Amino acid sequence: KPSSVPGFVGAGRLAEEVDEKILHADFVPFGEVKDVKTPLDQAMQKHLSFGFVTFLEREDAATVMDNMEGAELFGRVLTENYTFPEKINGGEQGWAAQPSMSVLVLSQGAKSA
């Protein structure tokens, strides 16, 4: 049974080549993905170098934390930490008070310590 608060993963400093389909494909091995968003810069017509992946189960987002440390996506190293996100796209009341996961993507060629 899905929890009342889905698991969030935020990915930052994404390479230009990364789109919602690529993010989905990269994270779906960790669990059922409910939604993927890469907000667009309307003036530039490209994503703002970050995106959000929402899992149906919070535990699946935790699995990302356990398995993605040091992983690369288009040459950028992933680093995970916990966050308390604000509502995304007018999300459900209370999401901001629930812990979730954030995946930050470091600059190209960077390696996590």
One Martini backbone bead per residue (centre of mass of N, CA, C, O) as a GRO file, in nm:
protein
  113
    1LYS     BB    1   0.093   0.037   0.026
    2PRO     BB    2   0.082   0.351  -0.016
    3SER     BB    3   0.173   0.624   0.104
    4SER     BB    4   0.061   0.949   0.176
    5VAL     BB    5   0.376   1.008   0.118
    6PRO     BB    6   0.568   1.050  -0.116
    7GLY     BB    7   0.867   1.006  -0.275
    8PHE     BB    8   1.136   1.230  -0.304
    9VAL     BB    9   1.343   1.346  -0.582
   10GLY     BB   10   1.611   1.567  -0.626
   11ALA     BB   11   1.768   1.707  -0.920
   12GLY     BB   12   2.078   1.869  -0.969
   13ARG     BB   13   2.269   1.990  -1.217
   14LEU     BB   14   2.184   1.912  -1.494
   15ALA     BB   15   2.221   1.809  -1.787
   16GLU     BB   16   2.095   1.903  -2.086
   17GLU     BB   17   2.023   1.600  -2.183
   18VAL     BB   18   1.835   1.587  -1.947
   19ASP     BB   19   1.523   1.435  -1.906
   20GLU     BB   20   1.237   1.286  -1.809
   21LYS     BB   21   1.304   1.011  -1.941
   22ILE     BB   22   1.584   0.976  -1.814
   23LEU     BB   23   1.504   0.997  -1.519
   24HIS     BB   24   1.309   0.765  -1.519
   25ALA     BB   25   1.510   0.543  -1.614
   26ASP     BB   26   1.712   0.588  -1.366
   27PHE     BB   27   1.476   0.540  -1.122
   28VAL     BB   28   1.284   0.283  -1.174
   29PRO     BB   29   1.462   0.052  -1.037
   30PHE     BB   30   1.358   0.160  -0.731
   31GLY     BB   31   1.057   0.211  -0.841
   32GLU     BB   32   0.754   0.347  -0.854
   33VAL     BB   33   0.674   0.605  -1.068
   34LYS     BB   34   0.467   0.889  -1.058
   35ASP     BB   35   0.679   1.138  -1.120
   36VAL     BB   36   0.821   1.381  -1.363
   37LYS     BB   37   1.021   1.688  -1.331
   38THR     BB   38   1.136   1.964  -1.558
   39PRO     BB   39   1.173   2.270  -1.531
   40LEU     BB   40   1.121   2.557  -1.729
   41ASP     BB   41   1.275   2.795  -1.924
   42GLN     BB   42   1.094   2.995  -2.116
   43ALA     BB   43   1.314   3.167  -2.262
   44MET     BB   44   1.514   2.906  -2.329
   45GLN     BB   45   1.374   2.620  -2.363
   46LYS     BB   46   1.488   2.486  -2.086
   47HIS     BB   47   1.599   2.346  -1.831
   48LEU     BB   48   1.693   2.428  -1.479
   49SER     BB   49   1.892   2.186  -1.382
   50PHE     BB   50   1.629   2.034  -1.265
   51GLY     BB   51   1.451   1.773  -1.072
   52PHE     BB   52   1.162   1.548  -1.018
   53VAL     BB   53   1.100   1.251  -0.822
   54THR     BB   54   0.809   1.040  -0.777
   55PHE     BB   55   0.715   0.807  -0.550
   56LEU     BB   56   0.486   0.592  -0.413
   57GLU     BB   57   0.729   0.517  -0.221
   58ARG     BB   58   0.941   0.615   0.023
   59GLU     BB   59   1.132   0.367   0.021
   60ASP     BB   60   1.236   0.414  -0.270
   61ALA     BB   61   1.388   0.673  -0.206
   62ALA     BB   62   1.575   0.534   0.001
   63THR     BB   63   1.710   0.347  -0.208
   64VAL     BB   64   1.857   0.568  -0.352
   65MET     BB   65   2.040   0.643  -0.115
   66ASP     BB   66   2.177   0.348  -0.103
   67ASN     BB   67   2.258   0.335  -0.446
   68MET     BB   68   2.366   0.642  -0.569
   69GLU     BB   69   2.635   0.672  -0.457
   70GLY     BB   70   2.849   0.791  -0.715
   71ALA     BB   71   2.675   0.821  -0.936
   72GLU     BB   72   2.620   0.871  -1.288
   73LEU     BB   73   2.498   1.153  -1.505
   74PHE     BB   74   2.641   1.267  -1.763
   75GLY     BB   75   2.918   1.309  -1.574
   76ARG     BB   76   2.752   1.336  -1.301
   77VAL     BB   77   2.763   1.336  -0.963
   78LEU     BB   78   2.589   1.179  -0.710
   79THR     BB   79   2.417   1.332  -0.424
   80GLU     BB   80   2.279   1.266  -0.104
   81ASN     BB   81   1.987   1.404   0.080
   82TYR     BB   82   1.789   1.541   0.313
   83THR     BB   83   1.453   1.681   0.294
   84PHE     BB   84   1.202   1.963   0.304
   85PRO     BB   85   0.969   2.008   0.097
   86GLU     BB   86   0.780   2.178  -0.085
   87LYS     BB   87   0.531   2.226  -0.260
   88ILE     BB   88   0.443   2.059  -0.563
   89ASN     BB   89   0.217   2.163  -0.765
   90GLY     BB   90   0.011   2.180  -0.521
   91GLY     BB   91   0.025   1.975  -0.326
   92GLU     BB   92  -0.022   1.811  -0.055
   93GLN     BB   93  -0.101   1.848   0.248
   94GLY     BB   94   0.210   1.822   0.441
   95TRP     BB   95   0.471   1.770   0.276
   96ALA     BB   96   0.670   1.981   0.412
   97ALA     BB   97   0.673   1.792   0.692
   98GLN     BB   98   0.808   1.569   0.520
   99PRO     BB   99   1.036   1.353   0.461
  100SER     BB  100   1.295   1.334   0.211
  101MET     BB  101   1.465   1.321  -0.096
  102SER     BB  102   1.790   1.432  -0.222
  103VAL     BB  103   1.947   1.482  -0.542
  104LEU     BB  104   2.269   1.580  -0.616
  105VAL     BB  105   2.449   1.732  -0.888
  106LEU     BB  106   2.755   1.758  -0.967
  107SER     BB  107   2.999   1.862  -1.130
  108GLN     BB  108   3.176   1.788  -1.382
  109GLY     BB  109   3.401   1.537  -1.258
  110ALA     BB  110   3.307   1.507  -0.988
  111LYS     BB  111   3.383   1.372  -0.665
  112SER     BB  112   3.300   1.200  -0.405
  113ALA     BB  113   3.413   1.149  -0.065
   0.00000   0.00000   0.00000
